Amino acid sequence: MVELLLLLLLLLLPFLLYMAAPQIRKMLSSGVCTSTVQLPGKVVVVTGANTGARVYLACRDVEKGELVAKEIQTTTGNQQVLVRKLDLSDTKSIRAFAKGFLAEEKHLHILINNAGVMMCPYSKTADGFEMHIGVNHLGHFLLTHLLLEKLKESAPSRIVNVSSLAHHLGRIHFHNLQGEKFYNAGLAYCHSKLANILFTQELARRLKGSGVTTYSVHPGTVQSELVRHSSFMRWMWWLFSFFIKTPQQGAQTSLHCALTEGLEILSGNHFSDCHVTWVLPNKLVMRHSKAAVTSSCDLAGPHQWTKQAVASWTQEKTAADYTVTSCQSDSSSSGFPNL
């Protein structure tokens, strides 16, 4: 009799999990954006948008972006949802997007750097960067730089960088930024997510008093196309689908950092489930973030490829060995503030 009951329970377990899935996800998604802020007349840019304010969906696949835009327009009634081409693996595309946006808009109030890739086989961007660091960090680094003056002019404004809990496994190997000496797809993703946090920390420090604040977020484990490059991860996502957040749930922390009033004093912090969460010890973050931003300036060349020898990055150096400079520019009206 007991064996029969156990067999019946095992047979019913998938059905019970299916029925309980919404409640399980709700328990695991404790963070909910409660802001009631309205954004009439505001301008927002969201990258990776294949998935009241005028919202620009900046995405690589314009056709998918248009479908998402129509869905948003139908659901919200906001017809000011615009799709623009942006390929973060190509600095020419990034510059073209920024140039077009700046010609089209007088303001920018919120920039959400959301796009990303995960566990790609070893490959490089159009500019020769390892794909994870190139798309997840350097692409957004350059985009942010090109739009920074507009954000300052529109202050108060915010920058939200979508990182990941995986950043805890990340390391910035300055002698192997392009993964040419050794490469692991999973760790490459972790390294790029750590770079997001270091960039956020340093950007907050440099922009203090400008009216532009920055935040990094861990959205949680979200049902998306991010795992499309890994059969193993797709299988894991399917196996644990009952526990994975929906896209709406995964967006809550980004929305919290973009909209919640009074968050300015927490600029530079890392958020998870709409609350500040732990990252690397402050001294380590400060040391590495300066070096990471200097590296990004040299590699991404916000205005042009800088003359500093990129070959020097192949040397065995730690973050502390690098001196910090501002991004070089021929224009005095833009660029990151000097340290």
CSV table of C-alpha atoms in Angstrom, one decimal:
chain,number,residue,atom,x,y,z
A,1,MET,CA,0.0,0.0,0.0
A,2,VAL,CA,2.8,2.4,0.9
A,3,GLU,CA,4.6,1.6,-2.3
A,4,LEU,CA,1.5,2.4,-4.3
A,5,LEU,CA,1.1,5.7,-2.6
A,6,LEU,CA,4.7,6.6,-3.3
A,7,LEU,CA,4.3,5.6,-6.9
A,8,LEU,CA,1.2,7.8,-7.2
A,9,LEU,CA,3.0,10.7,-5.6
A,10,LEU,CA,5.9,10.4,-8.0
A,11,LEU,CA,3.5,10.3,-10.9
A,12,LEU,CA,1.6,13.4,-9.6
A,13,LEU,CA,4.8,15.4,-8.8
A,14,PRO,CA,5.3,17.0,-12.2
A,15,PHE,CA,1.6,18.0,-12.3
A,16,LEU,CA,1.8,19.5,-8.7
A,17,LEU,CA,5.0,21.4,-9.6
A,18,TYR,CA,3.3,22.7,-12.7
A,19,MET,CA,0.4,23.9,-10.7
A,20,ALA,CA,2.6,25.4,-8.0
A,21,ALA,CA,5.0,27.1,-10.4
A,22,PRO,CA,3.5,30.6,-10.2
A,23,GLN,CA,3.7,30.6,-6.4
A,24,ILE,CA,7.2,29.1,-6.4
A,25,ARG,CA,8.4,31.8,-8.8
A,26,LYS,CA,6.7,34.5,-6.6
A,27,MET,CA,8.5,33.2,-3.5
A,28,LEU,CA,11.8,33.2,-5.3
A,29,SER,CA,11.2,36.7,-6.8
A,30,SER,CA,10.8,38.7,-3.6
A,31,GLY,CA,12.0,41.9,-5.1
A,32,VAL,CA,9.2,44.0,-6.8
A,33,CYS,CA,9.5,47.5,-8.0
A,34,THR,CA,6.9,49.5,-6.1
A,35,SER,CA,7.6,52.9,-7.6
A,36,THR,CA,4.6,54.8,-8.9
A,37,VAL,CA,6.7,57.3,-10.8
A,38,GLN,CA,5.3,58.4,-14.1
A,39,LEU,CA,7.7,59.4,-17.0
A,40,PRO,CA,5.8,61.8,-19.3
A,41,GLY,CA,8.2,63.5,-21.6
A,42,LYS,CA,11.2,61.4,-20.5
A,43,VAL,CA,13.5,59.5,-22.8
A,44,VAL,CA,14.7,56.0,-22.1
A,45,VAL,CA,17.2,53.8,-24.0
A,46,VAL,CA,17.2,50.0,-23.3
A,47,THR,CA,19.7,47.8,-25.1
A,48,GLY,CA,19.1,44.2,-25.9
A,49,ALA,CA,15.4,44.9,-26.5
A,50,ASN,CA,14.7,41.8,-28.6
A,51,THR,CA,13.0,40.8,-25.6
A,52,GLY,CA,4.2,57.3,-20.9
A,53,ALA,CA,8.1,57.7,-21.7
A,54,ARG,CA,9.6,57.7,-25.2
A,55,VAL,CA,11.5,54.4,-25.1
A,56,TYR,CA,14.2,53.4,-27.6
A,57,LEU,CA,14.7,49.7,-28.0
A,58,ALA,CA,18.3,49.4,-29.2
A,59,CYS,CA,18.8,45.9,-30.6
A,60,ARG,CA,20.8,43.8,-33.0
A,61,ASP,CA,17.8,42.1,-34.5
A,62,VAL,CA,15.4,44.9,-35.7
A,63,GLU,CA,12.7,42.6,-36.8
A,64,LYS,CA,12.4,41.0,-33.3
A,65,GLY,CA,12.6,44.4,-31.8
A,66,GLU,CA,9.7,45.6,-33.9
A,67,LEU,CA,7.6,42.6,-32.6
A,68,VAL,CA,8.5,43.5,-29.0
A,69,ALA,CA,7.7,47.2,-29.7
A,70,LYS,CA,4.2,46.3,-31.0
A,71,GLU,CA,3.6,44.0,-28.0
A,72,ILE,CA,4.5,46.8,-25.6
A,73,GLN,CA,2.4,49.3,-27.5
A,74,THR,CA,-0.6,47.0,-27.4
A,75,THR,CA,-0.2,46.2,-23.7
A,76,THR,CA,0.6,49.6,-22.4
A,77,GLY,CA,-1.0,51.9,-24.9
A,78,ASN,CA,2.3,53.8,-25.2
A,79,GLN,CA,2.9,54.4,-28.9
A,80,GLN,CA,6.2,56.1,-28.3
A,81,VAL,CA,8.2,52.8,-28.4
A,82,LEU,CA,10.9,53.1,-31.1
A,83,VAL,CA,13.3,50.5,-32.4
A,84,ARG,CA,16.8,51.3,-33.6
A,85,LYS,CA,19.6,49.1,-34.8
A,86,LEU,CA,22.5,48.5,-32.3
A,87,ASP,CA,25.1,45.8,-32.6
A,88,LEU,CA,27.2,45.9,-29.5
A,89,SER,CA,29.8,43.6,-31.1
A,90,ASP,CA,30.7,46.3,-33.6
A,91,THR,CA,31.9,49.7,-32.5
A,92,LYS,CA,30.9,51.2,-35.9
A,93,SER,CA,27.3,50.2,-35.1
A,94,ILE,CA,27.5,51.6,-31.6
A,95,ARG,CA,28.8,55.0,-32.9
A,96,ALA,CA,26.1,55.0,-35.7
A,97,PHE,CA,23.4,54.4,-33.1
A,98,ALA,CA,24.7,57.1,-30.8
A,99,LYS,CA,25.1,59.6,-33.7
A,100,GLY,CA,21.5,59.0,-34.8
A,101,PHE,CA,20.1,59.1,-31.3
A,102,LEU,CA,21.8,62.4,-30.5
A,103,ALA,CA,20.6,63.9,-33.7
A,104,GLU,CA,17.0,62.8,-33.0
A,105,GLU,CA,16.7,63.5,-29.3
A,106,LYS,CA,17.4,66.6,-27.1
A,107,HIS,CA,17.3,64.6,-23.8
A,108,LEU,CA,18.2,61.2,-22.3
A,109,HIS,CA,17.0,60.5,-18.8
A,110,ILE,CA,17.5,56.7,-18.4
A,111,LEU,CA,20.0,54.4,-20.0
A,112,ILE,CA,19.6,50.6,-19.2
A,113,ASN,CA,22.5,48.6,-20.5
A,114,ASN,CA,20.7,45.3,-20.6
A,115,ALA,CA,22.0,43.3,-23.6
A,116,GLY,CA,24.4,40.5,-23.3
A,117,VAL,CA,25.8,37.1,-24.4
A,118,MET,CA,26.5,34.0,-22.4
A,119,MET,CA,28.7,31.0,-22.9
A,120,CYS,CA,29.6,31.6,-26.5
A,121,PRO,CA,32.2,29.4,-28.2
A,122,TYR,CA,35.4,31.4,-28.5
A,123,SER,CA,34.9,34.2,-31.0
A,124,LYS,CA,35.7,37.8,-31.5
A,125,THR,CA,33.8,41.0,-32.2
A,126,ALA,CA,34.2,43.0,-35.3
A,127,ASP,CA,37.0,44.9,-33.6
A,128,GLY,CA,38.8,41.9,-32.3
A,129,PHE,CA,37.6,41.7,-28.7
A,130,GLU,CA,36.7,38.4,-27.1
A,131,MET,CA,32.9,38.2,-27.5
A,132,HIS,CA,31.9,38.3,-23.8
A,133,ILE,CA,34.0,41.2,-22.7
A,134,GLY,CA,33.4,42.9,-26.1
A,135,VAL,CA,29.6,42.8,-26.0
A,136,ASN,CA,28.8,42.7,-22.3
A,137,HIS,CA,31.3,45.3,-21.2
A,138,LEU,CA,33.2,47.2,-23.8
A,139,GLY,CA,30.2,47.7,-26.1
A,140,HIS,CA,28.1,49.2,-23.2
A,141,PHE,CA,31.2,51.1,-22.0
A,142,LEU,CA,31.5,52.9,-25.4
A,143,LEU,CA,27.8,53.5,-25.7
A,144,THR,CA,27.6,55.0,-22.2
A,145,HIS,CA,30.6,57.3,-23.0
A,146,LEU,CA,29.0,58.5,-26.3
A,147,LEU,CA,25.7,59.3,-24.5
A,148,LEU,CA,27.2,60.7,-21.3
A,149,GLU,CA,27.0,64.4,-22.2
A,150,LYS,CA,23.3,64.0,-23.1
A,151,LEU,CA,22.7,62.3,-19.7
A,152,LYS,CA,24.4,65.1,-17.9
A,153,GLU,CA,22.4,67.7,-19.8
A,154,SER,CA,19.2,65.9,-18.9
A,155,ALA,CA,20.1,65.4,-15.2
A,156,PRO,CA,18.8,64.1,-12.9
A,157,SER,CA,19.4,60.9,-15.0
A,158,ARG,CA,20.4,57.3,-14.4
A,159,ILE,CA,22.5,54.5,-15.8
A,160,VAL,CA,21.6,50.9,-15.0
A,161,ASN,CA,24.1,48.2,-15.9
A,162,VAL,CA,22.7,44.7,-15.8
A,163,SER,CA,25.3,42.4,-14.3
A,164,SER,CA,24.9,38.9,-12.6
A,165,LEU,CA,25.4,37.0,-9.5
A,166,ALA,CA,28.1,35.2,-11.6
A,167,HIS,CA,30.4,38.2,-11.1
A,168,HIS,CA,31.6,36.5,-7.9
A,169,LEU,CA,33.4,34.0,-10.0
A,170,GLY,CA,34.9,36.6,-12.3
A,171,ARG,CA,38.4,37.9,-12.4
A,172,ILE,CA,40.0,40.6,-14.6
A,173,HIS,CA,43.0,39.0,-16.2
A,174,PHE,CA,44.7,42.1,-17.7
A,175,HIS,CA,47.3,39.9,-19.4
A,176,ASN,CA,44.5,37.8,-21.1
A,177,LEU,CA,41.6,40.2,-21.7
A,178,GLN,CA,41.0,38.6,-25.1
A,179,GLY,CA,41.1,35.0,-24.0
A,180,GLU,CA,43.9,34.1,-26.3
A,181,LYS,CA,46.1,32.4,-23.7
A,182,PHE,CA,43.3,30.4,-22.1
A,183,TYR,CA,39.5,30.5,-22.5
A,184,ASN,CA,36.5,29.1,-20.7
A,185,ALA,CA,33.1,30.2,-22.0
A,186,GLY,CA,31.4,30.1,-18.5
A,187,LEU,CA,34.2,32.0,-16.8
A,188,ALA,CA,34.4,34.5,-19.7
A,189,TYR,CA,30.8,35.4,-18.9
A,190,CYS,CA,31.7,35.8,-15.2
A,191,HIS,CA,34.6,38.1,-16.0
A,192,SER,CA,32.5,40.3,-18.2
A,193,LYS,CA,29.8,40.6,-15.4
A,194,LEU,CA,32.5,41.6,-12.9
A,195,ALA,CA,33.6,44.3,-15.4
A,196,ASN,CA,30.0,45.6,-15.4
A,197,ILE,CA,30.2,46.1,-11.6
A,198,LEU,CA,33.7,47.7,-11.7
A,199,PHE,CA,32.5,50.1,-14.4
A,200,THR,CA,29.5,51.0,-12.4
A,201,GLN,CA,31.5,51.7,-9.2
A,202,GLU,CA,34.1,53.8,-11.0
A,203,LEU,CA,31.5,55.7,-13.1
A,204,ALA,CA,29.6,56.6,-9.9
A,205,ARG,CA,32.8,58.0,-8.4
A,206,ARG,CA,33.7,60.0,-11.5
A,207,LEU,CA,30.2,61.4,-12.0
A,208,LYS,CA,29.6,62.4,-8.4
A,209,GLY,CA,27.9,65.8,-8.3
A,210,SER,CA,26.9,65.7,-12.0
A,211,GLY,CA,23.3,64.6,-11.4
A,212,VAL,CA,24.0,61.3,-13.2
A,213,THR,CA,23.8,58.2,-10.9
A,214,THR,CA,24.7,54.6,-11.8
A,215,TYR,CA,23.6,51.2,-10.5
A,216,SER,CA,24.4,47.6,-11.3
A,217,VAL,CA,21.8,44.9,-10.9
A,218,HIS,CA,21.5,41.1,-10.7
A,219,PRO,CA,18.2,40.4,-12.4
A,220,GLY,CA,18.0,36.8,-11.1
A,221,THR,CA,17.8,33.6,-13.2
A,222,VAL,CA,15.4,34.7,-16.0
A,223,GLN,CA,13.7,32.8,-18.8
A,224,SER,CA,15.3,34.4,-21.9
A,225,GLU,CA,17.4,33.6,-25.0
A,226,LEU,CA,20.7,34.3,-23.0
A,227,VAL,CA,21.4,30.5,-22.8
A,228,ARG,CA,21.0,29.9,-26.5
A,229,HIS,CA,24.7,29.1,-27.0
A,230,SER,CA,24.8,26.3,-24.5
A,231,SER,CA,22.9,23.0,-24.8
A,232,PHE,CA,23.7,22.2,-21.2
A,233,MET,CA,22.3,25.5,-19.9
A,234,ARG,CA,19.2,25.2,-22.1
A,235,TRP,CA,18.6,21.8,-20.5
A,236,MET,CA,19.2,23.2,-17.0
A,237,TRP,CA,16.8,26.0,-17.7
A,238,TRP,CA,14.2,23.5,-18.8
A,239,LEU,CA,14.8,21.2,-15.8
A,240,PHE,CA,14.4,24.0,-13.3
A,241,SER,CA,11.9,26.0,-15.3
A,242,PHE,CA,9.6,26.0,-12.2
A,243,PHE,CA,12.1,28.2,-10.4
A,244,ILE,CA,13.1,30.5,-13.2
A,245,LYS,CA,11.8,34.1,-13.2
A,246,THR,CA,9.6,35.4,-16.0
A,247,PRO,CA,11.0,38.3,-18.0
A,248,GLN,CA,8.6,40.6,-16.1
A,249,GLN,CA,9.9,39.4,-12.8
A,250,GLY,CA,13.5,39.6,-14.0
A,251,ALA,CA,13.0,43.3,-14.9
A,252,GLN,CA,11.9,44.4,-11.5
A,253,THR,CA,15.3,45.3,-10.1
A,254,SER,CA,16.3,47.2,-13.2
A,255,LEU,CA,13.0,49.1,-12.9
A,256,HIS,CA,13.6,49.8,-9.2
A,257,CYS,CA,17.0,51.3,-9.9
A,258,ALA,CA,15.7,53.3,-12.9
A,259,LEU,CA,12.6,54.7,-11.3
A,260,THR,CA,12.6,54.7,-7.5
A,261,GLU,CA,12.9,58.1,-5.9
A,262,GLY,CA,15.6,58.9,-3.4
A,263,LEU,CA,18.0,56.3,-4.7
A,264,GLU,CA,20.7,58.9,-5.7
A,265,ILE,CA,22.6,58.4,-2.4
A,266,LEU,CA,23.1,54.7,-3.4
A,267,SER,CA,24.8,55.5,-6.7
A,268,GLY,CA,27.5,52.9,-7.5
A,269,ASN,CA,25.8,50.1,-5.5
A,270,HIS,CA,24.9,46.7,-6.7
A,271,PHE,CA,21.2,45.6,-6.4
A,272,SER,CA,19.4,42.2,-6.3
A,273,ASP,CA,15.7,41.7,-5.7
A,274,CYS,CA,15.4,45.5,-5.4
A,275,HIS,CA,17.8,45.7,-2.5
A,276,VAL,CA,21.5,46.6,-2.2
A,277,THR,CA,23.5,43.5,-2.1
A,278,TRP,CA,27.1,42.5,-1.4
A,279,VAL,CA,30.0,42.8,-3.8
A,280,LEU,CA,33.8,42.7,-3.5
A,281,PRO,CA,35.4,44.5,-0.5
A,282,ASN,CA,35.5,48.2,-1.2
A,283,LYS,CA,39.3,48.6,-1.4
A,284,LEU,CA,39.6,45.8,-3.9
A,285,VAL,CA,36.7,47.3,-6.0
A,286,MET,CA,38.4,50.7,-6.0
A,287,ARG,CA,41.7,49.3,-7.1
A,288,HIS,CA,40.4,47.1,-9.8
A,289,SER,CA,37.7,49.5,-11.1
A,290,LYS,CA,40.2,52.2,-11.9
A,291,ALA,CA,42.4,49.8,-13.8
A,292,ALA,CA,39.4,48.3,-15.6
A,293,VAL,CA,38.1,51.6,-16.8
A,294,THR,CA,41.6,52.6,-17.9
A,295,SER,CA,41.8,49.4,-19.9
A,296,SER,CA,38.4,50.0,-21.4
A,297,CYS,CA,39.4,53.5,-22.5
A,298,ASP,CA,42.4,52.2,-24.3
A,299,LEU,CA,40.6,49.3,-25.9
A,300,ALA,CA,37.2,50.8,-26.8
A,301,GLY,CA,38.7,54.2,-27.8
A,302,PRO,CA,35.6,56.3,-27.0
A,303,HIS,CA,36.6,58.9,-29.6
A,304,GLN,CA,39.4,57.2,-31.5
A,305,TRP,CA,41.8,54.4,-30.9
A,306,THR,CA,44.2,55.8,-28.3
A,307,LYS,CA,48.0,55.8,-28.9
A,308,GLN,CA,48.8,53.9,-25.7
A,309,ALA,CA,50.3,50.5,-26.7
A,310,VAL,CA,47.6,47.9,-26.3
A,311,ALA,CA,50.4,45.4,-26.5
A,312,SER,CA,51.4,46.3,-22.9
A,313,TRP,CA,48.3,44.4,-21.8
A,314,THR,CA,50.0,41.1,-22.6
A,315,GLN,CA,52.4,41.6,-19.8
A,316,GLU,CA,51.9,40.0,-16.5
A,317,LYS,CA,50.5,42.8,-14.4
A,318,THR,CA,48.0,43.2,-11.7
A,319,ALA,CA,45.3,45.9,-11.4
A,320,ALA,CA,47.5,47.9,-9.0
A,321,ASP,CA,50.3,48.1,-11.6
A,322,TYR,CA,48.2,50.3,-13.9
A,323,THR,CA,48.1,54.1,-13.6
A,324,VAL,CA,44.7,55.7,-14.2
A,325,THR,CA,44.1,58.3,-16.8
A,326,SER,CA,40.9,59.7,-18.3
A,327,CYS,CA,39.6,58.7,-21.7
A,328,GLN,CA,41.5,60.8,-24.2
A,329,SER,CA,39.5,63.0,-26.5
A,330,ASP,CA,40.1,65.8,-28.9
A,331,SER,CA,37.0,67.5,-27.5
A,332,SER,CA,36.9,69.2,-24.2
A,333,SER,CA,33.1,69.0,-24.1
A,334,SER,CA,32.9,65.3,-23.6
A,335,GLY,CA,34.7,62.4,-22.1
A,336,PHE,CA,34.9,60.9,-18.6
A,337,PRO,CA,35.9,63.5,-16.0
A,338,ASN,CA,39.6,63.5,-15.1
A,339,LEU,CA,40.5,61.7,-11.9
